[in-house]
C-alpha cells in the first residue's frame, strides 16, 4: 500500500481548532469537570445548547439535511479539544449516531432525524452486550418482525448518555442477521434504562433493556447495508476516540510537567532527576506520534483501504500514549497521585473507558496487521 503517511489539514480544521481550543478551555475548567461528576445529568445543558448553536453537531451532516456538509475530518479538532479539557457532553455519541444514519438509514429516516441532530438533539448507539466482544456483529439481542411491527428483546450495555438521547440506534439480530432499529427514548417503558457504574466518572453509561420494546417495521435500517454501517460506525468511533485521547494525552503531560518543574525533593526540582525527566520526554514523543497519526487519519478519511489503516494506527497509538502518560503522571505525583484529588486519575480512567469502547491498542494493532498482511 503506497503513501501510508499522507497528512494535511484543511482551512476548516484550522478555524475549528482555534474556536474549539478557546471554547473548551473556557467552558470546561477542571473544577467544573469535577463538579459535574456528582451531577445527575453529567454535563452543562447551557454548554450543550451552545455546541448546537455553534453548528458542531451539523459539521458531518450533508447540507440537504440542514448540515454543514463537511466530513469527520473536521470533527477531529473539536473532539481533540474536548478530550484535552475532559469536556463531558453527548457530542461523540450523537456524532456517531448521525454517521450510522448516513450509512444505513433510509431517506425517510435521514430526513426525519438528521435535521434534528444538526439542530442540537442528542442521540446514541446501543451496540455492546455483556460478552465484552469488540466485534460489533457478536450480539444476542433480537428483533422479531410481525406484520408492520418489530418486537425487540435483550440488553445492550455501555450505551453512553442514553438518558439524554432523543434517539437510540440499537443493533439486533433479525432472522439471524445483524440489523439496526431506531428507538425513540420517549417510547421506552419505565425502568428500561439502568445507569451503569463505569470507571470514568465523567461519563454517563446505561444498560438498555429492550424486552417489551416494539418499533414499527419502517424503523429498521436497510438490511442490505448492514456491513457498510458496521464498518462506518467502527471507523468513526475509532477516529473520535483517537482525537479525544490525543487531546487527553497532551493535557496530562502538561499537568505533569508543571508539577515536575515546581515540586522539590532533597533540595532539587524533581524534574531535574533523570528517572523522571527521560520518561516524560518519551511520553511527549509518543504524544506527538499520536497527533501525527490522528491528522493523517483525518486527512485519509473516506479513502477506501488507506482510511481504515490510518484510523486504526491513530486509535492504537493514541490509546497507548494516553494510557502510559496518565499512568506515569500518577506515579510521578507520588502518594498524591493515588488520591482522587490528582487530575491524572481522571485521565487514566478516561483512557480505560475509551479502550473498553473501541478496543485497546493491542486489538487495534491486531486488526491493522490483518489489513497490512492478509
CSV table of C-alpha atoms in Angstrom, one decimal:
chain,number,residue,atom,x,y,z
A,1,UNK,CA,0.0,0.0,0.0
A,2,UNK,CA,1.5,3.4,-1.0
A,3,UNK,CA,1.8,6.7,0.8
A,4,UNK,CA,0.6,5.5,4.2
A,5,UNK,CA,2.0,8.6,5.8
A,6,UNK,CA,-0.1,11.2,4.0
A,7,UNK,CA,-1.1,14.1,6.2
A,8,UNK,CA,-2.6,17.5,5.9
A,9,UNK,CA,-5.1,19.9,7.3
A,10,UNK,CA,-7.9,21.9,5.8
A,11,UNK,CA,-8.8,25.5,6.3
A,12,UNK,CA,-11.9,24.5,8.1
A,13,UNK,CA,-10.0,22.2,10.5
A,14,UNK,CA,-7.6,25.1,11.4
A,15,UNK,CA,-10.5,27.5,12.0
A,16,UNK,CA,-12.4,25.0,14.1
A,17,UNK,CA,-9.3,24.2,16.1
A,18,UNK,CA,-8.9,27.8,17.1
A,19,UNK,CA,-12.6,28.1,18.2
A,20,UNK,CA,-12.7,24.8,19.9
A,21,UNK,CA,-9.4,25.4,21.8
A,22,UNK,CA,-10.8,28.6,23.5
A,23,UNK,CA,-14.4,27.3,23.9
A,24,UNK,CA,-13.4,24.0,25.6
A,25,UNK,CA,-10.8,25.7,27.8
A,26,UNK,CA,-13.2,28.4,29.0
A,27,UNK,CA,-16.3,26.1,29.4
A,28,UNK,CA,-14.7,23.1,30.9
A,29,UNK,CA,-12.2,24.0,33.6
A,30,UNK,CA,-11.2,21.1,35.8
A,31,UNK,CA,-13.1,22.3,38.8
A,32,UNK,CA,-16.3,22.3,36.7
A,33,UNK,CA,-15.4,18.8,35.4
A,34,UNK,CA,-15.2,17.5,39.0
A,35,UNK,CA,-18.4,19.2,40.0
A,36,UNK,CA,-20.3,17.5,37.1
A,37,UNK,CA,-19.2,14.1,38.3
A,38,UNK,CA,-21.8,14.4,41.1
A,39,UNK,CA,-24.5,15.9,38.8
A,40,UNK,CA,-27.3,13.6,37.6
A,41,UNK,CA,-27.2,14.8,34.0
A,42,UNK,CA,-23.4,14.8,33.9
A,43,UNK,CA,-23.0,17.8,31.6
A,44,UNK,CA,-23.9,21.5,31.5
A,45,UNK,CA,-27.1,21.9,29.4
A,46,UNK,CA,-26.2,25.5,28.5
A,47,UNK,CA,-22.8,24.3,27.1
A,48,UNK,CA,-24.7,21.7,25.1
A,49,UNK,CA,-27.0,24.3,23.7
A,50,UNK,CA,-24.0,26.5,22.7
A,51,UNK,CA,-22.4,23.5,21.0
A,52,UNK,CA,-25.6,23.1,18.9
A,53,UNK,CA,-25.7,26.8,18.1
A,54,UNK,CA,-22.0,26.7,17.0
A,55,UNK,CA,-23.1,24.1,14.5
A,56,UNK,CA,-20.6,21.5,15.7
A,57,UNK,CA,-23.3,18.7,15.6
A,58,UNK,CA,-24.0,19.6,12.0
A,59,UNK,CA,-20.5,19.5,10.7
A,60,UNK,CA,-20.5,16.0,9.2
A,61,UNK,CA,-24.2,16.1,8.1
A,62,UNK,CA,-25.0,16.9,4.5
A,63,UNK,CA,-26.4,20.3,3.6
A,64,UNK,CA,-29.6,18.6,2.3
A,65,UNK,CA,-30.4,17.7,5.9
A,66,UNK,CA,-29.6,21.1,7.4
A,67,UNK,CA,-25.9,20.2,8.0
A,68,UNK,CA,-22.7,22.0,7.1
A,69,UNK,CA,-21.7,19.4,4.6
A,70,UNK,CA,-18.1,18.7,5.8
A,71,UNK,CA,-16.8,15.4,7.0
A,72,UNK,CA,-15.5,13.6,10.0
A,73,UNK,CA,-12.1,15.1,9.4
A,74,UNK,CA,-13.5,18.5,10.5
A,75,UNK,CA,-14.9,16.9,13.7
A,76,UNK,CA,-11.4,15.8,14.8
A,77,UNK,CA,-10.1,19.2,16.1
A,78,UNK,CA,-13.3,19.6,18.2
A,79,UNK,CA,-13.1,16.2,19.7
A,80,UNK,CA,-9.4,16.7,20.4
A,81,UNK,CA,-10.0,19.8,22.4
A,82,UNK,CA,-12.9,18.2,24.3
A,83,UNK,CA,-10.6,15.4,25.3
A,84,UNK,CA,-7.9,17.8,26.3
A,85,UNK,CA,-10.3,19.6,28.7
A,86,UNK,CA,-12.3,16.5,29.8
A,87,UNK,CA,-15.5,18.1,28.5
A,88,UNK,CA,-18.4,15.8,29.1
A,89,UNK,CA,-21.3,16.1,26.7
A,90,UNK,CA,-23.1,13.7,24.3
A,91,UNK,CA,-21.2,15.1,21.4
A,92,UNK,CA,-19.3,11.9,20.5
A,93,UNK,CA,-22.3,9.6,20.8
A,94,UNK,CA,-24.5,12.0,18.8
A,95,UNK,CA,-22.0,12.4,16.0
A,96,UNK,CA,-21.7,8.6,15.8
A,97,UNK,CA,-25.4,8.1,15.6
A,98,UNK,CA,-25.6,10.6,12.7
A,99,UNK,CA,-22.9,8.7,10.9
A,100,UNK,CA,-24.8,5.5,11.4
A,101,UNK,CA,-27.9,7.1,10.0
A,102,UNK,CA,-26.0,8.3,6.9
A,103,UNK,CA,-24.5,4.8,6.4
A,104,UNK,CA,-27.6,2.6,6.8
A,105,UNK,CA,-30.7,4.8,7.3
A,106,UNK,CA,-33.4,5.2,4.7
A,107,UNK,CA,-34.0,8.6,3.0
A,108,UNK,CA,-37.1,9.0,5.2
A,109,UNK,CA,-35.1,8.1,8.4
A,110,UNK,CA,-32.4,10.5,7.5
A,111,UNK,CA,-34.9,13.3,6.7
A,112,UNK,CA,-36.7,12.7,10.0
A,113,UNK,CA,-33.6,12.7,12.3
A,114,UNK,CA,-30.6,14.4,10.8
A,115,UNK,CA,-32.1,17.9,10.8
A,116,UNK,CA,-33.0,17.4,14.5
A,117,UNK,CA,-29.5,16.3,15.3
A,118,UNK,CA,-28.0,19.2,13.4
A,119,UNK,CA,-30.2,21.5,15.5
A,120,UNK,CA,-29.0,20.1,18.8
A,121,UNK,CA,-30.9,16.9,19.6
A,122,UNK,CA,-28.8,14.2,21.3
A,123,UNK,CA,-28.6,10.6,20.0
A,124,UNK,CA,-26.6,7.5,20.9
A,125,UNK,CA,-25.8,4.0,19.8
A,126,UNK,CA,-26.6,0.7,21.7
A,127,UNK,CA,-24.2,-1.8,20.3
A,128,UNK,CA,-22.4,-3.6,23.1
A,129,UNK,CA,-23.5,-6.5,25.2
A,130,UNK,CA,-22.2,-8.4,28.3
A,131,UNK,CA,-19.9,-10.7,26.2
A,132,UNK,CA,-17.5,-7.7,26.0
A,133,UNK,CA,-16.6,-8.5,22.4
A,134,UNK,CA,-15.4,-5.6,20.3
A,135,UNK,CA,-16.7,-7.4,17.2
A,136,UNK,CA,-20.0,-5.5,16.9
A,137,UNK,CA,-21.7,-8.3,15.0
A,138,UNK,CA,-21.4,-10.7,18.0
A,139,UNK,CA,-24.7,-9.9,19.6
A,140,UNK,CA,-27.6,-11.7,21.2
A,141,UNK,CA,-30.4,-9.1,21.2
A,142,UNK,CA,-33.1,-9.9,18.7
A,143,UNK,CA,-35.9,-8.4,16.8
A,144,UNK,CA,-39.0,-10.4,15.7
A,145,UNK,CA,-41.0,-9.0,12.8
A,146,UNK,CA,-44.7,-9.5,12.9
A,147,UNK,CA,-46.7,-7.6,10.3
A,148,UNK,CA,-45.7,-4.0,10.5
A,149,UNK,CA,-44.1,-4.1,13.9
A,150,UNK,CA,-40.9,-5.4,15.4
A,151,UNK,CA,-40.7,-6.8,18.9
A,152,UNK,CA,-37.2,-6.3,20.5
A,153,UNK,CA,-35.6,-8.3,23.3
A,154,UNK,CA,-32.2,-8.4,25.0
A,155,UNK,CA,-30.0,-6.0,26.8
A,156,UNK,CA,-27.4,-3.5,25.5
A,157,UNK,CA,-24.7,-2.1,27.6
A,158,UNK,CA,-22.3,0.8,27.7
A,159,UNK,CA,-24.9,3.0,26.0
A,160,UNK,CA,-23.5,6.5,26.6
A,161,UNK,CA,-25.8,9.3,27.5
A,162,UNK,CA,-28.9,7.2,26.9
A,163,UNK,CA,-30.9,9.2,29.4
A,164,UNK,CA,-30.3,12.4,27.4
A,165,UNK,CA,-30.7,11.0,23.9
A,166,UNK,CA,-33.9,11.5,21.9
A,167,UNK,CA,-32.9,8.7,19.6
A,168,UNK,CA,-31.2,5.3,20.4
A,169,UNK,CA,-29.9,3.2,17.5
A,170,UNK,CA,-29.7,-0.4,18.6
A,171,UNK,CA,-28.2,-3.4,16.9
A,172,UNK,CA,-30.4,-6.6,17.0
A,173,UNK,CA,-30.4,-9.9,15.1
A,174,UNK,CA,-33.4,-10.3,12.8
A,175,UNK,CA,-33.8,-13.8,11.3
A,176,UNK,CA,-30.2,-14.5,12.3
A,177,UNK,CA,-28.7,-11.4,10.6
A,178,UNK,CA,-27.5,-8.2,12.3
A,179,UNK,CA,-29.7,-5.2,11.7
A,180,UNK,CA,-30.4,-1.8,13.3
A,181,UNK,CA,-33.5,-0.4,14.9
A,182,UNK,CA,-34.3,3.2,15.6
A,183,UNK,CA,-35.8,3.6,19.1
A,184,UNK,CA,-37.2,6.9,20.4
A,185,UNK,CA,-36.2,7.2,24.0
A,186,UNK,CA,-39.6,8.6,24.9
A,187,UNK,CA,-41.1,5.3,23.8
A,188,UNK,CA,-39.1,3.1,26.2
A,189,UNK,CA,-41.0,1.5,29.0
A,190,UNK,CA,-40.4,2.7,32.6
A,191,UNK,CA,-37.3,1.0,34.0
A,192,UNK,CA,-35.7,0.2,30.6
A,193,UNK,CA,-32.7,2.4,31.4
A,194,UNK,CA,-30.4,1.4,34.3
A,195,UNK,CA,-27.3,3.6,35.0
A,196,UNK,CA,-24.1,1.7,35.0
A,197,UNK,CA,-21.1,2.3,37.2
A,198,UNK,CA,-18.1,2.8,34.9
A,199,UNK,CA,-14.6,3.7,35.8
A,200,UNK,CA,-14.7,7.1,34.1
A,201,UNK,CA,-17.0,9.1,36.4
A,202,UNK,CA,-17.2,12.0,34.0
A,203,UNK,CA,-19.2,9.8,31.5
A,204,UNK,CA,-22.8,8.6,31.8
A,205,UNK,CA,-23.4,5.0,30.7
A,206,UNK,CA,-26.6,3.0,30.7
A,207,UNK,CA,-27.8,-0.5,30.3
A,208,UNK,CA,-30.9,-0.6,27.9
A,209,UNK,CA,-33.4,-3.4,28.4
A,210,UNK,CA,-35.1,-4.0,25.1
A,211,UNK,CA,-37.6,-6.5,26.4
A,212,UNK,CA,-41.1,-5.3,25.7
A,213,UNK,CA,-40.0,-2.6,23.3
A,214,UNK,CA,-41.8,-2.5,20.0
A,215,UNK,CA,-41.0,-0.4,17.0
A,216,UNK,CA,-42.6,-0.1,13.5
A,217,UNK,CA,-41.0,-2.0,10.6
A,218,UNK,CA,-40.0,1.3,9.0
A,219,UNK,CA,-37.8,2.0,12.0
A,220,UNK,CA,-35.3,-0.7,10.8
A,221,UNK,CA,-32.2,0.2,8.7
A,222,UNK,CA,-31.8,-1.1,5.2
A,223,UNK,CA,-30.7,-4.7,5.8
A,224,UNK,CA,-28.6,-4.7,2.6
A,225,UNK,CA,-26.3,-2.0,4.1
A,226,UNK,CA,-25.5,-3.6,7.5
A,227,UNK,CA,-21.9,-4.4,6.7
A,228,UNK,CA,-21.3,-0.9,5.4
A,229,UNK,CA,-23.0,0.5,8.5
A,230,UNK,CA,-20.9,-1.5,10.9
A,231,UNK,CA,-17.7,-0.5,9.2
A,232,UNK,CA,-18.7,3.2,9.2
A,233,UNK,CA,-19.5,3.1,12.9
A,234,UNK,CA,-16.3,1.3,13.9
A,235,UNK,CA,-14.1,3.7,11.9
A,236,UNK,CA,-16.0,6.9,13.0
A,237,UNK,CA,-15.7,5.7,16.7
A,238,UNK,CA,-12.0,5.0,16.2
A,239,UNK,CA,-11.4,8.5,14.9
A,240,UNK,CA,-13.4,10.3,17.5
A,241,UNK,CA,-11.9,8.4,20.4
A,242,UNK,CA,-8.4,8.8,19.0
A,243,UNK,CA,-9.0,12.6,18.9
A,244,UNK,CA,-10.2,12.7,22.5
A,245,UNK,CA,-7.4,10.5,23.7
A,246,UNK,CA,-4.7,12.5,21.9
A,247,UNK,CA,-6.1,15.7,23.4
A,248,UNK,CA,-6.1,14.0,26.8
A,249,UNK,CA,-2.5,12.9,26.4
A,250,UNK,CA,-1.4,16.5,25.8
A,251,UNK,CA,-3.3,17.7,28.9
A,252,UNK,CA,-1.9,15.1,31.2
A,253,UNK,CA,1.6,15.7,30.0
A,254,UNK,CA,1.2,19.4,30.6
A,255,UNK,CA,-0.2,18.8,34.0
A,256,UNK,CA,2.8,16.5,34.9
A,257,UNK,CA,5.4,18.9,33.6
A,258,UNK,CA,4.0,21.7,35.7
A,259,UNK,CA,4.4,19.5,38.8
A,260,UNK,CA,7.9,18.3,37.9
A,261,UNK,CA,9.1,21.9,37.4
A,262,UNK,CA,7.8,23.1,40.8
A,263,UNK,CA,8.0,20.2,43.3
A,264,UNK,CA,11.2,20.0,45.2
A,265,UNK,CA,12.8,16.9,46.9
A,266,UNK,CA,16.2,16.8,48.6
A,267,UNK,CA,16.6,20.5,47.7
A,268,UNK,CA,16.2,20.0,43.9
A,269,UNK,CA,13.3,20.3,41.5
A,270,UNK,CA,12.2,16.7,40.9
A,271,UNK,CA,12.1,17.3,37.2
A,272,UNK,CA,15.9,17.5,37.2
A,273,UNK,CA,16.2,13.8,38.1
A,274,UNK,CA,16.9,11.6,35.1
A,275,UNK,CA,14.4,8.9,36.4
A,276,UNK,CA,11.5,11.4,35.9
A,277,UNK,CA,12.9,13.5,33.0
A,278,UNK,CA,13.6,10.8,30.5
A,279,UNK,CA,10.2,9.0,30.8
A,280,UNK,CA,8.4,12.4,30.4
A,281,UNK,CA,10.3,13.1,27.2
A,282,UNK,CA,9.4,9.6,26.0
A,283,UNK,CA,5.7,10.4,26.8
A,284,UNK,CA,5.9,13.6,24.8
A,285,UNK,CA,7.4,11.8,21.8
A,286,UNK,CA,4.6,9.2,21.9
A,287,UNK,CA,2.0,12.0,22.1
A,288,UNK,CA,3.5,13.7,19.0
A,289,UNK,CA,3.3,10.3,17.2
A,290,UNK,CA,-0.4,10.0,18.2
A,291,UNK,CA,-1.2,13.5,17.0
A,292,UNK,CA,0.5,12.9,13.7
A,293,UNK,CA,-1.4,9.6,13.2
A,294,UNK,CA,-4.6,11.4,14.2
A,295,UNK,CA,-4.4,14.1,11.5
A,296,UNK,CA,-3.1,11.6,9.0
A,297,UNK,CA,-6.3,9.6,9.7
A,298,UNK,CA,-8.4,12.7,9.4
A,299,UNK,CA,-6.7,13.5,6.1
A,300,UNK,CA,-7.3,10.0,4.8
A,301,UNK,CA,-10.9,9.8,6.0
A,302,UNK,CA,-13.2,8.3,3.4
A,303,UNK,CA,-10.4,6.7,1.3
A,304,UNK,CA,-11.0,3.1,0.7
A,305,UNK,CA,-8.4,0.9,2.4
A,306,UNK,CA,-6.0,3.7,3.4
A,307,UNK,CA,-8.6,5.4,5.5
A,308,UNK,CA,-9.1,2.3,7.8
A,309,UNK,CA,-5.3,1.7,8.1
A,310,UNK,CA,-4.8,5.3,9.2
A,311,UNK,CA,-7.7,5.3,11.7
A,312,UNK,CA,-6.5,2.0,13.3
A,313,UNK,CA,-2.9,3.4,13.6
A,314,UNK,CA,-4.3,6.5,15.2
A,315,UNK,CA,-6.5,4.6,17.6
A,316,UNK,CA,-3.7,2.2,18.6
A,317,UNK,CA,-1.1,5.0,19.2
A,318,UNK,CA,-3.5,7.3,21.0
A,319,UNK,CA,-4.7,4.7,23.4
A,320,UNK,CA,-1.1,3.6,24.2
A,321,UNK,CA,0.3,7.1,24.6
A,322,UNK,CA,-2.7,8.3,26.7
A,323,UNK,CA,-2.7,5.3,29.0
A,324,UNK,CA,1.1,5.5,29.5
A,325,UNK,CA,1.2,9.2,30.0
A,326,UNK,CA,-1.6,9.1,32.6
A,327,UNK,CA,-0.1,6.2,34.4
A,328,UNK,CA,3.3,7.8,34.6
A,329,UNK,CA,1.6,11.0,35.8
A,330,UNK,CA,0.0,9.2,38.7
A,331,UNK,CA,3.4,7.6,39.6
A,332,UNK,CA,5.3,10.9,39.4
A,333,UNK,CA,2.9,12.6,41.7
A,334,UNK,CA,3.9,10.2,44.4
A,335,UNK,CA,1.3,9.5,47.2
A,336,UNK,CA,-0.9,12.4,46.0
A,337,UNK,CA,-1.1,10.7,42.6
A,338,UNK,CA,-3.1,7.8,44.1
A,339,UNK,CA,-5.7,10.1,45.6
A,340,UNK,CA,-8.9,11.2,43.9
A,341,UNK,CA,-7.7,14.8,44.0
A,342,UNK,CA,-5.0,14.2,41.4
A,343,UNK,CA,-6.3,15.1,37.9
A,344,UNK,CA,-4.1,12.4,36.3
A,345,UNK,CA,-6.7,10.0,37.8
A,346,UNK,CA,-9.4,11.4,35.6
A,347,UNK,CA,-7.3,10.9,32.5
A,348,UNK,CA,-6.3,7.3,33.4
A,349,UNK,CA,-9.9,6.4,33.9
A,350,UNK,CA,-10.9,8.1,30.6
A,351,UNK,CA,-8.3,6.1,28.8
A,352,UNK,CA,-9.5,2.8,30.3
A,353,UNK,CA,-13.1,3.5,29.2
A,354,UNK,CA,-12.2,4.6,25.7
A,355,UNK,CA,-10.2,1.3,25.3
A,356,UNK,CA,-13.2,-0.6,26.5
A,357,UNK,CA,-15.5,1.1,24.0
A,358,UNK,CA,-13.5,0.8,20.8
A,359,UNK,CA,-10.8,-1.8,21.6
A,360,UNK,CA,-7.5,-1.2,23.2
A,361,UNK,CA,-4.1,-0.6,21.4
A,362,UNK,CA,-3.4,-4.4,21.1
A,363,UNK,CA,-6.8,-5.0,19.5
A,364,UNK,CA,-6.3,-2.1,17.0
A,365,UNK,CA,-2.8,-3.5,16.1
A,366,UNK,CA,-4.2,-6.9,15.5
A,367,UNK,CA,-6.8,-5.5,13.1
A,368,UNK,CA,-4.1,-3.4,11.5
A,369,UNK,CA,-1.9,-6.5,11.0
A,370,UNK,CA,-4.8,-8.2,9.1
A,371,UNK,CA,-5.1,-5.1,6.9
A,372,UNK,CA,-1.5,-4.9,6.0
A,373,UNK,CA,-0.5,-8.6,5.6
A,374,UNK,CA,-3.6,-10.6,4.7
